[in-house]
Each structure stands twice: as structure tokens, then as C-alpha cells.
């Protein structure tokens, strides 16, 4: 039995070994197991070990081809082209004598101005067609012409110092407005000077002739110089001003930069959106707007969690000049950031000094009263707010700082901005202060004449004669004019626009639909371009005055409306 037991144990152990081996081969790769067993046998036989499997060893894992940035603005290092880095460091003062980027037509115009500096000191006529002459600027000298500028033997067509008067002659020589149209709506989109349009066309031709050279050299030098010129015009440093295509884009960039959380407040006026309500009293006496804003700040707990206040410098409708410096101070006292929308300010508000307002941000269109081509606006930002502000489109200037990021916002046509110095040169030649004063005076006279004409026509319609109005128990019609309000002594001026109340008209009830129909009728049937608005329970026309307007333009509007009176 002992021998039988040994046999049983022997074969039992073998069975266990087989089962274990089978289990191992099910878990471990069979090829590797055979290689391991063979290697052991050859080692025991004294033979050199050689790999049985000739397949190459698997490669080591490669480093990941991507990175995760938890804070992209801090960790990401963009690859900026050299030409944008150079442009970001350009000093505008170094570009004055560089002719590689300057338009010959503008050089000739500036040279002509420099050669006739004495004429620039003569005052322009105070009324349309009352004389000739040219006025000096508002204390803001334009850029000096290059030292080696070509002679002005063949000056560009268009304006020339001492050769033009306001009204029809200015319209013909300075602007490209359609003949035969009575244009009383400069406030909506402006109208560009002919010289600025010619300069823009020159830059566009340069762009298409050699796009790469133009975009990476000419355009960037021109943009740096143009932004600096616009900054000087509003009394600011070129380091604090960046270009945008319009004031709306600038406002959107600021809104994106201001951190807002649930429960935060943004203060606006109901002339922008429905917020702080301004009634007829505030619109007639703009100084009282400060009291309305202070009451709103008190109502929301002294400004607690008021993050941003958006204020109009010149309201679009009615065209009231607001006391933005005082409003800004009130909002800053409660810790709010302040954005001033000065879409109508440049060329309309004299002696504009943006930094002195005290806001954090200020934006203004140049294509309205600055008379540049469409697509040019500036954004001024206080130095302490620049780090957090980004353009709506980030491109090659990413990470290079405030100026560079806005200087290049992707491929586009920069010719509108490149023509800004031409528009400002003409405006400086005409005299910004004189232009603003003349426009404000003309539009005030026109509004008074329109009101008197329509009131007299309404009085005639109440009975056989004006005296019959009292007999019928109907008071004489009294129409309102809203707008202005700037303090000329303080330099805030008054807008070259006024809203004039319309009398009752046949076929036009007081409604937004009627306003649209009346504006279209004036445009299509009478060739009069003027906005019509339904507000405050009546219809209004907003008339504008620019150097191409004269009293006869408003008389045409008066006659057209008078024909509709009942």
C-alpha cells in the first residue's frame, strides 16, 4: 500500500502541476511563457541566451501633443508676428517724416495749410454765405506736414484756406452729398469730407496693389499715426486710445470686461434703455438730470453693487447735452465704473477733453460730426482699466498689451481709420469751435422759425382769423423744441441738433407707424431727409445743422409739413 500511495501522490502532484501550468498559460501570453521556459532550459545547458521573439520592443509612450491651460491669459504664450510687435512699439512722433505710409493728397493739403497759416487766423463768417475766410482751431493744432513734403503747386481738389463759405458752397466743395436732396439728418450717420473720401480711396488702391506689404507696414504705421491724431483732438494720450469700427463695438468690449454677477446693477438712462426715467422737465433743463441719477442711486441703496453706469454725452433723441462730468462723479462716489457714450461728441462738443470728464471709459464715433468715412470710432480707457479690456476679436496682437490687441483685430479694410487724419485736418482748418457754435446757432434759429410757421398755420385753421381761436375755446398751439443744454462757458457746448414738435397733421396720428410713414413721405416725395420720432405723446422731427446747411433747407421742411396741416 505504501508503494501504491507513493504512486498516487506522484501522479497527483503532476496533475496539480499541469493544472497550474494550464491556468498560467490562460493568463500570461503563451508566446512569452514559451520564451521564458526555453530561456531557462538553454541557461541550464550553458548556451548563450538569445531572444526567441525577434519583434521590436513597443515604443515608449510619446509626450502629449496638447496642453491644458487653466488660466489662458496667464499661461498661454502666443506666437506674435514680428510686424505687429514692431507696430505696438511705434512712437507716433517718429512717423511724421516717414513718407512710406502717407497719402500724397493729404501731404499736399497739410503743406498748403502750413503755407497759409496767417489765413487760418482769420474768422469764418458767422452766418451762411456772409463772407469768406478760415478760422483757427480750438487750440488743438493738427499734425505738422513732413519736413520734406512735396511743394503745394498742385493742391488737391476741394477745400482751400480762405476759399469757401458755409452753406451751398461748402456742400459742393467739401462733401459728396446727392444733389437736390435737402439733407437735415447729419446726426444719424454723418457725411464724410471729400478729402477724407479721396484719401480712403488712395489707401484702398494701395491695399489691393500689394496686400501683404500694405497690411504689415503701411496700414499699421498709418493706424498708429491716425489713432494718435484722434487722441490729440480729444485731449488724450495716444497710449490710452484704441481704434474700433463704431461706438457700439466699443461699448460691447467694455461690457464684456466688467465682471457682473447675479444681483449686480447697471445704470442707464431711459434715453438709452428704460432705466433712470427722464421726463419732460429733465429734457428741457438737462442740469436736473443729475438729481434724477442721484435719486436712482439712493433708491438702490446708495449704489450698493452698482458695477457700471452707461451715460450718453449727447443724447440721440432728444439731442440733449448731459452734464457728464457731474454724473460721472456721482456714480464714482458709490464705487461704480463709468462708461460715457460720446457718439455725437467729436466735432459737435467744442473743446472736448475726454480725460477731464473722470470716466473709466469713453467712446466716440469719428464718422458722425468728425466727418470721416464710415467705420471709425475711438475708445479711450483709463490706464488702470486697460489690463482687463480686450477687443471683441482677438488676433495677432494677443498678449502684447492694450494697444497691440486693438491695433490688429483680424484682416479687414482699415482705410476708414487711415482717412481720419484727413477729416480732422479739414475740421481743424474750418475751426472746430467755430463750426460747433455756428451749427448750434443755425439749428436754434431754424427750430424757432419752424415752430412759428406751424403755430401760425394752426391758428389760421381754428377759425376765420387767428383771433377766433379764443372764441372757439381752443388755446393757440404751442410747440416745443428739445435739445442743447450744454454750458458754453464751461466748454461743453450744445449739439448741432434739435427736436421740434410737429403740429397735428392730416392722415398721421400719433404713433410709431405714422412716424415711419411720414419720414418715408418726406424722403420719397419731397427729397427731404430728416428723422421723425414718436415720443412723449406727439410726433417730432430732429433737425441737424452742419456747415453745408443754410436757412433755405429748413424752409423746405417747413413748407412740406405745413401742406399736411389740417
XYZ file of N, CA, C and O in Angstrom, residues 456 458-472:
64
model
N -48.500 129.423 -36.503
C -49.326 130.398 -37.215
C -50.317 129.702 -38.135
O -51.486 130.100 -38.225
N -51.561 126.699 -37.710
C -52.586 126.085 -36.859
C -53.594 127.129 -36.385
O -54.800 126.873 -36.304
N -53.105 128.321 -36.063
C -54.019 129.378 -35.612
C -54.967 129.789 -36.717
O -56.156 130.050 -36.481
N -54.478 129.824 -37.953
C -55.337 130.167 -39.088
C -56.420 129.121 -39.303
O -57.521 129.436 -39.740
N -56.147 127.885 -38.933
C -57.109 126.820 -39.173
C -58.171 126.706 -38.115
O -59.117 125.930 -38.264
N -58.110 127.498 -37.030
C -59.107 127.384 -35.967
C -60.360 128.195 -36.228
O -61.355 128.044 -35.542
N -60.309 129.092 -37.181
C -61.477 129.922 -37.445
C -61.203 130.865 -38.590
O -60.188 130.758 -39.276
N -62.076 131.819 -38.801
C -61.872 132.758 -39.906
C -60.583 133.558 -39.767
O -59.997 133.964 -40.756
N -60.154 133.800 -38.539
C -58.919 134.559 -38.341
C -58.298 134.088 -37.032
O -58.935 133.426 -36.217
N -57.035 134.424 -36.813
C -56.366 133.944 -35.592
C -57.087 134.331 -34.320
O -57.058 133.604 -33.340
N -57.766 135.474 -34.314
C -58.446 135.896 -33.084
C -59.591 134.976 -32.721
O -60.052 134.938 -31.574
N -60.101 134.212 -33.710
C -61.228 133.332 -33.454
C -60.856 132.161 -32.574
O -61.732 131.444 -32.100
N -59.590 131.959 -32.355
C -59.176 130.823 -31.537
C -59.770 130.926 -30.143
O -60.256 129.944 -29.575
N -59.741 132.146 -29.575
C -60.296 132.287 -28.249
C -61.799 132.091 -28.227
O -62.359 131.579 -27.266
N -62.480 132.481 -29.317
C -63.919 132.325 -29.376
C -64.321 130.858 -29.383
O -65.364 130.482 -28.861
N -63.501 129.991 -29.992
C -63.815 128.577 -30.065
C -63.389 127.833 -28.810
O -63.607 126.631 -28.697
